[in-house]
PDB file of C-alpha atoms and ligand atoms in Angstrom:
ATOM      1  CA  MET A  17       3.758  22.186  -5.975  1.00 97.00           C
ATOM      2  CA  LYS A  18       4.775  21.902  -2.115  1.00 97.00           C
ATOM      3  CA  LEU A  19       2.127  18.161  -0.551  1.00 98.00           C
ATOM      4  CA  ASP A  20       1.539  21.153   2.548  1.00 97.00           C
ATOM      5  CA  GLU A  21      -0.153  23.878  -0.137  1.00 98.00           C
ATOM      6  CA  PHE A  22      -1.863  21.005  -2.065  1.00 98.00           C
ATOM      7  CA  LEU A  23      -3.418  19.297   1.074  1.00 98.00           C
ATOM      8  CA  ARG A  24      -4.769  23.297   2.139  1.00 98.00           C
ATOM      9  CA  LEU A  25      -6.896  23.336  -1.576  1.00 97.00           C
ATOM     10  CA  ASN A  26      -8.152  19.694  -1.623  1.00 97.00           C
ATOM     11  CA  ALA A  27      -7.842  18.347   1.332  1.00 97.00           C
ATOM     12  CA  PRO A  28     -10.095  18.114   4.261  1.00 97.00           C
ATOM     13  CA  GLU A  29      -8.291  19.026   7.234  1.00 98.00           C
ATOM     14  CA  GLU A  30      -8.026  16.029   9.676  1.00 98.00           C
ATOM     15  CA  LEU A  31      -6.889  14.465   5.985  1.00 98.00           C
ATOM     16  CA  ALA A  32      -4.364  16.844   5.684  1.00 98.00           C
ATOM     17  CA  ALA A  33      -2.824  16.933   8.801  1.00 98.00           C
ATOM     18  CA  LEU A  34      -3.113  13.002   8.875  1.00 98.00           C
ATOM     19  CA  THR A  35      -0.704  12.743   5.740  1.00 98.00           C
ATOM     20  CA  LEU A  36       1.600  15.725   6.777  1.00 98.00           C
ATOM     21  CA  ALA A  37       2.103  13.954   9.708  1.00 98.00           C
ATOM     22  CA  ILE A  38       2.937  10.461   7.241  1.00 98.00           C
ATOM     23  CA  ALA A  39       5.106  12.297   5.033  1.00 98.00           C
ATOM     24  CA  LYS A  40       7.315  13.889   7.493  1.00 97.00           C
ATOM     25  CA  SER A  41       7.722  10.097   9.152  1.00 98.00           C
ATOM     26  CA  SER A  42       8.738   8.702   6.097  1.00 98.00           C
ATOM     27  CA  VAL A  43      11.825  10.083   5.713  1.00 97.00           C
ATOM     28  CA  THR A  44      12.613   9.156   9.185  1.00 96.00           C
ATOM     29  CA  ILE A  45      11.889   5.821   8.613  1.00 96.00           C
ATOM     30  CA  TRP A  46      14.143   5.763   5.572  1.00 95.00           C
ATOM     31  CA  ASP A  47      16.904   7.673   7.172  1.00 93.00           C
ATOM     32  CA  ASN A  48      16.969   5.183   9.852  1.00 91.00           C
ATOM     33  CA  ILE A  49      16.765   1.885   7.685  1.00 91.00           C
ATOM     34  CA  PRO A  50      20.529   0.862   6.865  1.00 88.00           C
ATOM     35  CA  PHE A  51      20.505   1.563  10.808  1.00 84.00           C
ATOM     36  CA  LYS A  52      17.140  -0.440  12.486  1.00 82.00           C
ATOM     37  CA  SER A  53      17.779  -3.084  10.370  1.00 77.00           C
ATOM     38  CA  GLY A  54      20.438  -4.140  11.620  1.00 71.00           C
ATOM     39  CA  LEU A  55      22.856  -3.700   9.087  1.00 67.00           C
ATOM     40  CA  LEU A  56      24.756  -1.035  10.324  1.00 62.00           C
ATOM     41  CA  ALA A  57      24.154  -1.770  13.868  1.00 50.00           C
ATOM     42  CA  ASP A  58      27.595  -0.463  15.051  1.00 39.00           C
ATOM     43  CA  VAL A  59      27.566   2.249  13.775  1.00 43.00           C
ATOM     44  CA  ASN A  60      23.739   3.490  15.025  1.00 42.00           C
ATOM     45  CA  PRO A  61      24.364   7.218  15.871  1.00 42.00           C
ATOM     46  CA  SER A  62      22.164   7.684  18.326  1.00 43.00           C
ATOM     47  CA  GLY A  63      23.336   4.756  20.518  1.00 45.00           C
ATOM     48  CA  GLU A  64      20.243   4.082  21.666  1.00 45.00           C
ATOM     49  CA  THR A  65      18.280  -0.160  21.841  1.00 46.00           C
ATOM     50  CA  GLN A  66      18.048  -1.397  18.318  1.00 46.00           C
ATOM     51  CA  LYS A  67      14.961  -2.008  17.582  1.00 58.00           C
ATOM     52  CA  ALA A  68      14.015  -3.748  14.594  1.00 85.00           C
ATOM     53  CA  ILE A  69      13.156  -1.532  11.458  1.00 89.00           C
ATOM     54  CA  ASP A  70       9.260  -2.493  11.433  1.00 89.00           C
ATOM     55  CA  VAL A  71       8.654  -1.868  14.613  1.00 89.00           C
ATOM     56  CA  PHE A  72      10.557   1.373  14.599  1.00 92.00           C
ATOM     57  CA  SER A  73       8.726   2.544  12.046  1.00 95.00           C
ATOM     58  CA  ASN A  74       5.180   1.237  13.981  1.00 95.00           C
ATOM     59  CA  ASP A  75       6.293   3.294  16.435  1.00 95.00           C
ATOM     60  CA  VAL A  76       7.217   6.370  15.017  1.00 97.00           C
ATOM     61  CA  PHE A  77       3.689   6.977  12.787  1.00 98.00           C
ATOM     62  CA  VAL A  78       1.200   6.029  15.654  1.00 98.00           C
ATOM     63  CA  GLU A  79       3.360   8.785  17.528  1.00 98.00           C
ATOM     64  CA  ALA A  80       3.117  11.558  14.634  1.00 98.00           C
ATOM     65  CA  LEU A  81      -0.811   9.920  13.995  1.00 98.00           C
ATOM     66  CA  THR A  82      -1.819  10.212  17.530  1.00 98.00           C
ATOM     67  CA  SER A  83      -0.278  13.483  18.190  1.00 98.00           C
ATOM     68  CA  THR A  84      -2.559  15.347  15.596  1.00 98.00           C
ATOM     69  CA  GLY A  85      -5.764  14.894  17.082  1.00 98.00           C
ATOM     70  CA  CYS A  86      -6.862  14.044  14.261  1.00 98.00           C
ATOM     71  CA  ALA A  87      -6.779  10.228  14.626  1.00 98.00           C
ATOM     72  CA  GLY A  88      -9.375   8.154  16.641  1.00 98.00           C
ATOM     73  CA  GLU A  89      -7.525   5.144  17.022  1.00 98.00           C
ATOM     74  CA  VAL A  90      -4.648   3.795  14.455  1.00 98.00           C
ATOM     75  CA  ALA A  91      -4.864   0.062  13.961  1.00 98.00           C
ATOM     76  CA  SER A  92      -0.748  -1.651  12.490  1.00 96.00           C
ATOM     77  CA  GLU A  93      -0.332  -5.145  11.496  1.00 89.00           C
ATOM     78  CA  GLU A  94       2.898  -4.448  13.927  1.00 89.00           C
ATOM     79  CA  MET A  95      -0.127  -4.343  17.058  1.00 91.00           C
ATOM     80  CA  ALA A  96      -2.701  -6.663  18.234  1.00 91.00           C
ATOM     81  CA  GLU A  97      -4.626  -3.848  19.677  1.00 95.00           C
ATOM     82  CA  PRO A  98      -4.987  -0.602  17.817  1.00 97.00           C
ATOM     83  CA  ALA A  99      -3.573   2.815  19.732  1.00 98.00           C
ATOM     84  CA  GLU A 100      -6.634   4.856  20.604  1.00 97.00           C
ATOM     85  CA  ALA A 101      -6.938   8.431  20.595  1.00 96.00           C
ATOM     86  CA  LYS A 102      -8.973  11.532  20.445  1.00 94.00           C
ATOM     87  CA  GLY A 103     -10.280  12.331  16.884  1.00 97.00           C
ATOM     88  CA  GLY A 104     -12.568  11.121  14.078  1.00 97.00           C
ATOM     89  CA  VAL A 105     -10.287   9.046  11.435  1.00 98.00           C
ATOM     90  CA  SER A 106      -9.845   5.405  12.081  1.00 98.00           C
ATOM     91  CA  VAL A 107      -5.950   4.904  10.211  1.00 98.00           C
ATOM     92  CA  ALA A 108      -5.005   1.125   9.379  1.00 98.00           C
ATOM     93  CA  MET A 109      -1.417   0.606   8.193  1.00 98.00           C
ATOM     94  CA  ASP A 110       1.262  -1.388   7.668  1.00 96.00           C
ATOM     95  CA  PRO A 111       3.755   1.100   8.506  1.00 96.00           C
ATOM     96  CA  LEU A 112       6.646  -1.036   6.827  1.00 95.00           C
ATOM     97  CA  ASP A 113       5.579  -2.950   3.816  1.00 95.00           C
ATOM     98  CA  GLY A 114       7.621  -6.104   2.352  1.00 92.00           C
ATOM     99  CA  SER A 115      10.186  -5.443   5.018  1.00 86.00           C
ATOM    100  CA  SER A 116      12.134  -8.918   4.797  1.00 85.00           C
ATOM    101  CA  ASN A 117      13.996  -6.695   1.634  1.00 90.00           C
ATOM    102  CA  VAL A 118      15.738  -4.949   3.202  1.00 90.00           C
ATOM    103  CA  GLU A 119      19.387  -6.684   2.521  1.00 87.00           C
ATOM    104  CA  THR A 120      18.195  -6.932  -0.451  1.00 92.00           C
ATOM    105  CA  ASN A 121      17.626  -3.233  -1.428  1.00 93.00           C
ATOM    106  CA  ASN A 122      14.043  -3.438  -2.636  1.00 95.00           C
ATOM    107  CA  PRO A 123      11.513  -1.604  -2.372  1.00 97.00           C
ATOM    108  CA  LEU A 124       9.836  -1.131   0.577  1.00 97.00           C
ATOM    109  CA  GLY A 125       6.578   1.079   1.546  1.00 98.00           C
ATOM    110  CA  SER A 126       4.140   2.214   3.777  1.00 98.00           C
ATOM    111  CA  ILE A 127       0.673   1.593   3.418  1.00 98.00           C
ATOM    112  CA  PHE A 128      -2.645   3.682   5.125  1.00 98.00           C
ATOM    113  CA  GLY A 129      -6.106   3.682   4.950  1.00 98.00           C
ATOM    114  CA  PHE A 130      -7.996   6.710   6.542  1.00 98.00           C
ATOM    115  CA  TYR A 131     -11.706   4.944   7.371  1.00 98.00           C
ATOM    116  CA  SER A 132     -14.855   7.164   8.977  1.00 98.00           C
ATOM    117  CA  LYS A 133     -16.042   4.128  11.071  1.00 98.00           C
ATOM    118  CA  LYS A 134     -14.404   2.634  13.724  1.00 98.00           C
ATOM    119  CA  LEU A 135     -12.227  -0.846  12.915  1.00 98.00           C
ATOM    120  CA  PRO A 136     -12.765  -3.311  11.326  1.00 98.00           C
ATOM    121  CA  THR A 137     -14.790  -2.020   8.725  1.00 98.00           C
ATOM    122  CA  SER A 138     -15.520  -2.273   5.179  1.00 98.00           C
ATOM    123  CA  GLY A 139     -13.698  -0.269   2.867  1.00 98.00           C
ATOM    124  CA  ARG A 140     -16.641   1.455   1.736  1.00 98.00           C
ATOM    125  CA  ASN A 141     -15.855   3.540   4.303  1.00 98.00           C
ATOM    126  CA  LEU A 142     -12.931   4.370   3.426  1.00 98.00           C
ATOM    127  CA  ILE A 143     -12.380   8.185   2.687  1.00 98.00           C
ATOM    128  CA  GLY A 144      -8.788   8.191   1.513  1.00 98.00           C
ATOM    129  CA  SER A 145      -5.604   6.062   1.333  1.00 98.00           C
ATOM    130  CA  LEU A 146      -2.094   6.532   0.592  1.00 98.00           C
ATOM    131  CA  TYR A 147       1.219   5.149  -0.059  1.00 99.00           C
ATOM    132  CA  VAL A 148       4.973   5.608   0.317  1.00 98.00           C
ATOM    133  CA  THR A 149       7.018   3.865  -1.871  1.00 98.00           C
ATOM    134  CA  TYR A 150      11.150   4.106  -0.396  1.00 97.00           C
ATOM    135  CA  GLY A 151      13.224   3.149  -3.740  1.00 95.00           C
ATOM    136  CA  SER A 152      15.473   4.869  -6.093  1.00 94.00           C
ATOM    137  CA  MET A 153      12.976   7.961  -4.776  1.00 97.00           C
ATOM    138  CA  VAL A 154      10.381   8.566  -1.536  1.00 98.00           C
ATOM    139  CA  THR A 155       7.147   8.821  -3.589  1.00 98.00           C
ATOM    140  CA  LEU A 156       4.125   9.108  -1.526  1.00 98.00           C
ATOM    141  CA  THR A 157       0.869   8.609  -3.772  1.00 98.00           C
ATOM    142  CA  LEU A 158      -2.384   9.517  -2.057  1.00 98.00           C
ATOM    143  CA  SER A 159      -6.408   9.462  -3.024  1.00 98.00           C
ATOM    144  CA  PHE A 160      -9.318  11.000  -1.445  1.00 98.00           C
ATOM    145  CA  GLY A 161     -11.807  10.317  -3.547  1.00 98.00           C
ATOM    146  CA  LYS A 162     -10.699  12.879  -6.153  1.00 98.00           C
ATOM    147  CA  GLY A 163      -8.319  11.434  -8.454  1.00 98.00           C
ATOM    148  CA  VAL A 164      -4.679   9.585  -7.782  1.00 98.00           C
ATOM    149  CA  HIS A 165      -2.103  12.208  -6.896  1.00 98.00           C
ATOM    150  CA  ARG A 166       1.675  11.738  -6.341  1.00 98.00           C
ATOM    151  CA  PHE A 167       4.559  13.970  -4.827  1.00 98.00           C
ATOM    152  CA  VAL A 168       7.870  12.891  -4.874  1.00 98.00           C
ATOM    153  CA  ALA A 169      10.610  13.683  -1.365  1.00 98.00           C
ATOM    154  CA  VAL A 170      13.587  15.884  -2.408  1.00 98.00           C
ATOM    155  CA  ARG A 171      16.223  17.666  -0.207  1.00 95.00           C
ATOM    156  CA  GLU A 172      16.092  21.418   0.575  1.00 92.00           C
ATOM    157  CA  GLY A 173      18.943  22.287   2.625  1.00 92.00           C
ATOM    158  CA  ALA A 174      18.353  20.400   5.588  1.00 88.00           C
ATOM    159  CA  ASP A 175      14.710  19.693   4.916  1.00 90.00           C
ATOM    160  CA  MET A 176      12.855  16.676   2.564  1.00 93.00           C
ATOM    161  CA  ASN A 177       9.446  18.308   1.078  1.00 96.00           C
ATOM    162  CA  PHE A 178       7.418  16.820  -0.930  1.00 98.00           C
ATOM    163  CA  GLU A 179       6.573  17.950  -4.387  1.00 98.00           C
ATOM    164  CA  LEU A 180       3.767  17.233  -6.646  1.00 98.00           C
ATOM    165  CA  LEU A 181       5.125  14.939  -9.204  1.00 98.00           C
ATOM    166  CA  GLY A 182       1.528  13.567 -11.194  1.00 98.00           C
ATOM    167  CA  VAL A 183      -2.015  14.753 -10.613  1.00 98.00           C
ATOM    168  CA  ASN A 184      -5.177  12.367 -11.795  1.00 98.00           C
ATOM    169  CA  LEU A 185      -2.590   9.296 -12.245  1.00 98.00           C
ATOM    170  CA  LYS A 186      -4.768   6.888 -14.235  1.00 98.00           C
ATOM    171  CA  LEU A 187      -3.576   3.667 -15.073  1.00 98.00           C
ATOM    172  CA  PRO A 188      -2.316   3.329 -19.025  1.00 98.00           C
ATOM    173  CA  GLN A 189      -5.186   1.670 -21.258  1.00 97.00           C
ATOM    174  CA  LYS A 190      -2.747  -0.752 -22.916  1.00 98.00           C
ATOM    175  CA  PRO A 191      -1.171  -2.870 -19.834  1.00 98.00           C
ATOM    176  CA  GLU A 192       1.951  -3.929 -19.796  1.00 98.00           C
ATOM    177  CA  VAL A 193       3.199  -5.711 -16.455  1.00 98.00           C
ATOM    178  CA  TYR A 194       2.065  -7.913 -13.836  1.00 98.00           C
ATOM    179  CA  GLY A 195       3.474 -10.005 -10.991  1.00 98.00           C
ATOM    180  CA  ILE A 196       1.962 -12.856  -9.078  1.00 98.00           C
ATOM    181  CA  GLY A 197       2.788 -13.229  -5.071  1.00 98.00           C
ATOM    182  CA  GLY A 198       3.524 -16.905  -3.843  1.00 97.00           C
ATOM    183  CA  SER A 199       5.101 -20.003  -5.906  1.00 97.00           C
ATOM    184  CA  ALA A 200       3.189 -20.770  -9.224  1.00 97.00           C
ATOM    185  CA  LYS A 201       3.152 -24.774  -7.915  1.00 98.00           C
ATOM    186  CA  ASP A 202       0.753 -23.549  -5.303  1.00 98.00           C
ATOM    187  CA  TRP A 203      -1.439 -20.418  -6.766  1.00 98.00           C
ATOM    188  CA  ILE A 204      -5.115 -22.251  -7.866  1.00 98.00           C
ATOM    189  CA  PRO A 205      -5.892 -23.146 -11.694  1.00 98.00           C
ATOM    190  CA  PRO A 206      -7.337 -20.667 -13.092  1.00 98.00           C
ATOM    191  CA  VAL A 207      -4.075 -18.180 -12.345  1.00 98.00           C
ATOM    192  CA  GLY A 208      -2.404 -20.477 -13.416  1.00 98.00           C
ATOM    193  CA  ARG A 209      -3.981 -20.428 -16.919  1.00 98.00           C
ATOM    194  CA  PHE A 210      -4.615 -16.593 -17.182  1.00 98.00           C
ATOM    195  CA  VAL A 211      -0.949 -15.928 -15.910  1.00 98.00           C
ATOM    196  CA  ASP A 212      -0.009 -18.169 -19.270  1.00 98.00           C
ATOM    197  CA  SER A 213      -2.871 -16.458 -21.287  1.00 98.00           C
ATOM    198  CA  LEU A 214      -0.843 -12.922 -19.973  1.00 98.00           C
ATOM    199  CA  GLU A 215       2.456 -14.012 -21.187  1.00 97.00           C
ATOM    200  CA  GLU A 216       0.567 -14.720 -24.959  1.00 97.00           C
ATOM    201  CA  ARG A 217      -0.186 -11.878 -24.905  1.00 97.00           C
ATOM    202  CA  GLY A 218       2.945 -10.241 -23.769  1.00 98.00           C
ATOM    203  CA  LEU A 219       2.692  -8.890 -20.758  1.00 98.00           C
ATOM    204  CA  ARG A 220       6.368  -8.901 -19.130  1.00 98.00           C
ATOM    205  CA  VAL A 221       6.228 -10.480 -15.710  1.00 97.00           C
ATOM    206  CA  ARG A 222       7.739  -7.787 -13.022  1.00 97.00           C
ATOM    207  CA  TYR A 223       7.822  -8.945  -9.407  1.00 97.00           C
ATOM    208  CA  CYS A 224       9.562  -7.357  -6.727  1.00 96.00           C
ATOM    209  CA  GLY A 225       7.894  -9.175  -3.752  1.00 96.00           C
ATOM    210  CA  THR A 226       6.249  -5.695  -1.966  1.00 97.00           C
ATOM    211  CA  PHE A 227       3.123  -5.467  -1.966  1.00 98.00           C
ATOM    212  CA  VAL A 228       3.199  -1.994  -3.076  1.00 97.00           C
ATOM    213  CA  GLY A 229       5.918  -2.136  -4.701  1.00 97.00           C
ATOM    214  CA  ASP A 230       4.468  -4.304  -7.346  1.00 98.00           C
ATOM    215  CA  TYR A 231       1.183  -2.424  -7.156  1.00 98.00           C
ATOM    216  CA  ASN A 232       3.539   0.946  -7.857  1.00 98.00           C
ATOM    217  CA  GLN A 233       4.686   0.000 -11.141  1.00 97.00           C
ATOM    218  CA  VAL A 234       1.364  -1.149 -12.066  1.00 98.00           C
ATOM    219  CA  LEU A 235      -0.195   2.249 -11.795  1.00 98.00           C
ATOM    220  CA  SER A 236       2.453   2.870 -13.668  1.00 98.00           C
ATOM    221  CA  ARG A 237       2.177   0.404 -16.519  1.00 98.00           C
ATOM    222  CA  GLY A 238      -1.112  -0.804 -16.675  1.00 98.00           C
ATOM    223  CA  GLY A 239      -1.402  -5.105 -15.742  1.00 98.00           C
ATOM    224  CA  ILE A 240      -2.101  -7.015 -13.163  1.00 98.00           C
ATOM    225  CA  PHE A 241      -1.150  -7.331  -9.047  1.00 98.00           C
ATOM    226  CA  ALA A 242      -2.027 -10.526  -7.825  1.00 98.00           C
ATOM    227  CA  TYR A 243      -1.297 -12.241  -4.422  1.00 98.00           C
ATOM    228  CA  PRO A 244      -3.616 -14.810  -5.193  1.00 98.00           C
ATOM    229  CA  GLN A 245      -5.972 -17.693  -3.230  1.00 98.00           C
ATOM    230  CA  LEU A 246      -3.262 -20.348  -2.953  1.00 98.00           C
ATOM    231  CA  VAL A 247      -4.342 -24.261  -3.212  1.00 97.00           C
ATOM    232  CA  ASN A 248      -3.199 -24.423   0.985  1.00 97.00           C
ATOM    233  CA  LYS A 249      -3.490 -20.882   1.843  1.00 97.00           C
ATOM    234  CA  PRO A 250      -7.610 -20.491   0.237  1.00 97.00           C
ATOM    235  CA  ARG A 251      -7.608 -16.669   2.358  1.00 97.00           C
ATOM    236  CA  GLY A 252      -4.200 -15.747   0.213  1.00 97.00           C
ATOM    237  CA  LYS A 253      -1.930 -13.332   2.190  1.00 96.00           C
ATOM    238  CA  LEU A 254      -2.341  -9.903   1.872  1.00 97.00           C
ATOM    239  CA  ARG A 255      -4.811  -8.355   5.085  1.00 97.00           C
ATOM    240  CA  VAL A 256      -7.563  -6.829   3.910  1.00 98.00           C
ATOM    241  CA  LEU A 257      -7.780  -3.385   6.439  1.00 98.00           C
ATOM    242  CA  TYR A 258      -3.656  -2.473   6.250  1.00 97.00           C
ATOM    243  CA  GLU A 259      -2.860  -3.498   2.570  1.00 98.00           C
ATOM    244  CA  THR A 260      -5.623  -4.522   0.050  1.00 98.00           C
ATOM    245  CA  ALA A 261      -8.048  -2.312   0.647  1.00 98.00           C
ATOM    246  CA  PRO A 262      -6.408   0.845   1.137  1.00 99.00           C
ATOM    247  CA  ILE A 263      -4.798   0.144  -2.618  1.00 99.00           C
ATOM    248  CA  SER A 264      -8.159  -1.005  -4.000  1.00 98.00           C
ATOM    249  CA  PHE A 265      -9.724   2.099  -3.100  1.00 99.00           C
ATOM    250  CA  LEU A 266      -6.547   4.407  -4.673  1.00 98.00           C
ATOM    251  CA  ASN A 267      -6.710   1.606  -7.580  1.00 99.00           C
ATOM    252  CA  GLU A 268     -10.741   2.643  -8.590  1.00 98.00           C
ATOM    253  CA  GLN A 269      -9.797   6.260  -8.501  1.00 98.00           C
ATOM    254  CA  ALA A 270      -7.088   5.599 -10.940  1.00 98.00           C
ATOM    255  CA  GLY A 271      -9.573   3.797 -13.596  1.00 98.00           C
ATOM    256  CA  GLY A 272      -8.829   0.131 -12.032  1.00 98.00           C
ATOM    257  CA  TYR A 273     -10.699  -2.343 -10.088  1.00 98.00           C
ATOM    258  CA  GLY A 274      -9.714  -4.868  -7.221  1.00 98.00           C
ATOM    259  CA  SER A 275     -11.628  -8.011  -6.581  1.00 98.00           C
ATOM    260  CA  ASP A 276     -10.885 -10.705  -4.167  1.00 98.00           C
ATOM    261  CA  GLY A 277     -11.828 -13.569  -6.699  1.00 98.00           C
ATOM    262  CA  ARG A 278     -15.422 -13.405  -6.112  1.00 97.00           C
ATOM    263  CA  GLN A 279     -16.427  -9.651  -5.899  1.00 98.00           C
ATOM    264  CA  ASN A 280     -15.112  -6.367  -5.590  1.00 98.00           C
ATOM    265  CA  ILE A 281     -12.028  -5.899  -2.782  1.00 98.00           C
ATOM    266  CA  LEU A 282     -14.164  -2.737  -1.153  1.00 98.00           C
ATOM    267  CA  ASP A 283     -16.832  -4.960  -0.415  1.00 98.00           C
ATOM    268  CA  LEU A 284     -15.463  -7.056   2.333  1.00 98.00           C
ATOM    269  CA  ALA A 285     -16.709  -6.664   5.707  1.00 97.00           C
ATOM    270  CA  PRO A 286     -13.469  -7.842   8.279  1.00 98.00           C
ATOM    271  CA  SER A 287     -14.469  -8.899  11.259  1.00 97.00           C
ATOM    272  CA  GLU A 288     -10.990  -9.031  12.531  1.00 96.00           C
ATOM    273  CA  LEU A 289      -8.173  -6.344  12.258  1.00 97.00           C
ATOM    274  CA  SER A 290      -5.788  -9.079  10.008  1.00 94.00           C
ATOM    275  CA  GLU A 291      -8.070 -10.484   8.173  1.00 97.00           C
ATOM    276  CA  THR A 292      -6.561 -12.203   5.414  1.00 97.00           C
ATOM    277  CA  SER A 293      -8.138 -12.119   1.794  1.00 98.00           C
ATOM    278  CA  PRO A 294      -7.010 -13.248  -1.981  1.00 98.00           C
ATOM    279  CA  ALA A 295      -6.678  -9.770  -3.697  1.00 98.00           C
ATOM    280  CA  TYR A 296      -6.393  -9.328  -7.912  1.00 98.00           C
ATOM    281  CA  ILE A 297      -5.819  -5.541  -8.168  1.00 98.00           C
ATOM    282  CA  GLY A 298      -4.811  -3.309 -11.098  1.00 98.00           C
ATOM    283  CA  SER A 299      -6.684  -2.377 -14.978  1.00 98.00           C
ATOM    284  CA  ALA A 300     -10.111  -3.012 -14.699  1.00 98.00           C
ATOM    285  CA  PRO A 301     -10.514  -5.118 -18.109  1.00 98.00           C
ATOM    286  CA  LEU A 302      -7.971  -7.788 -16.830  1.00 98.00           C
ATOM    287  CA  VAL A 303      -8.754  -7.738 -12.639  1.00 98.00           C
ATOM    288  CA  ARG A 304     -12.769  -8.503 -14.105  1.00 98.00           C
ATOM    289  CA  GLU A 305     -11.599 -11.400 -16.115  1.00 98.00           C
ATOM    290  CA  LEU A 306      -9.818 -12.864 -13.626  1.00 98.00           C
ATOM    291  CA  GLU A 307     -12.203 -12.901 -11.690  1.00 98.00           C
ATOM    292  CA  LYS A 308     -14.798 -14.399 -14.197  1.00 98.00           C
ATOM    293  CA  ALA A 309     -11.780 -17.195 -13.922  1.00 98.00           C
ATOM    294  CA  VAL A 310     -11.798 -17.962 -10.821  1.00 98.00           C
ATOM    295  CA  LEU A 311     -15.815 -18.047  -9.883  1.00 97.00           C
ATOM    296  CA  ALA A 312     -15.680 -20.534 -13.232  1.00 96.00           C
ATOM    297  CA  GLY A 313     -13.221 -22.671 -10.903  1.00 89.00           C
TER     298      GLY A 313
HETATM  299  O1  LIG B  25       2.727  -8.895   3.170  1.00 86.48           O
HETATM  300  C1  LIG B  25       4.289  -8.947   3.034  1.00 86.48           C
HETATM  301  C2  LIG B  25       4.744  -9.334   1.701  1.00 86.48           C
HETATM  302  O2  LIG B  25       5.894  -8.518   1.888  1.00 86.48           O
HETATM  303  C3  LIG B  25       3.576  -8.543   0.626  1.00 86.48           C
HETATM  304  O3  LIG B  25       4.267  -6.871   0.240  1.00 86.48           O
HETATM  305  C4  LIG B  25       4.247  -9.158  -0.452  1.00 86.48           C
HETATM  306  O4  LIG B  25       3.232  -9.100  -1.587  1.00 86.48           O
HETATM  307  C5  LIG B  25       4.395 -10.477   0.047  1.00 86.48           C
HETATM  308  O5  LIG B  25       4.830 -10.945   0.762  1.00 86.48           O
HETATM  309  C6  LIG B  25       5.017 -11.009  -0.761  1.00 86.48           C
HETATM  310  O6  LIG B  25       4.798 -12.455  -0.440  1.00 86.48           O
HETATM  311  P1  LIG B  25       5.404 -13.958  -1.251  1.00 86.48           P
HETATM  312  O7  LIG B  25       7.031 -13.985  -0.749  1.00 86.48           O
HETATM  313  O8  LIG B  25       5.436 -14.987  -1.062  1.00 86.48           O
HETATM  314  O9  LIG B  25       5.358 -13.355  -2.563  1.00 86.48           O
END
């Protein structure tokens, strides 16, 4: 089944329009990565002024989302102030997650949260979220509060279409992988102890350094991703509104749990657009265990 047909049957109209705009734009982003990242600067076919790939991605998504008439505002990691528009949905996005990984060809991603209230607001006001991964395949994984579903981009002639790859994705019962951001020497002690115990339990470390790339494998294999509280960075690194709340929303739909070490990430109420928090996301039993350990200190 194609994405547009799926959305017609399963999504509120506004979210369907926003998702289709994102899907179309993600192909543009993917096509432009070698050029806008400067890797093929000399052969840029359009001949236009080079923009960094993250600024380019931001501009493409802002234009596409505001043109749907369904976004009321679009806030982005790349902009100090949201772009205002006339629709009803507040969109928060990280237009190109992991952009520092371009040269090494690690997966990159784009993350979107659809909120029913003006931003910044709590993850409890999410009505949907999705992420795109640009890896060995371009995939789009979404949830509108009724399960998690995944699509893959396939070329059909001159067009790219998104075909349904999986419905009602759930984190596997048996966790297999973990990935923890930052340097081990900077993690707060309970995180280090927990990681040692994961090794003893036979989980394998898998870390690519792009949040959605790392989360995506946790969703497929079971386990945990964390960008933890660091000794010298108590509020972690990842942004609540743009990154961790949207992924936590989707992760709960897949049967998982996301915590900042004290409480559900969805209960955080950021007062600033780019507020960060520690993030522990993945299989519910593991995240709850780590949350308990962090609380105990
Ligand atoms: O927020 C940007 C980001 O690249 C995330 O995608 C990723 O999880 C994190 O930074 C990696 O940070 P570090 O290199 O400190 O592990």
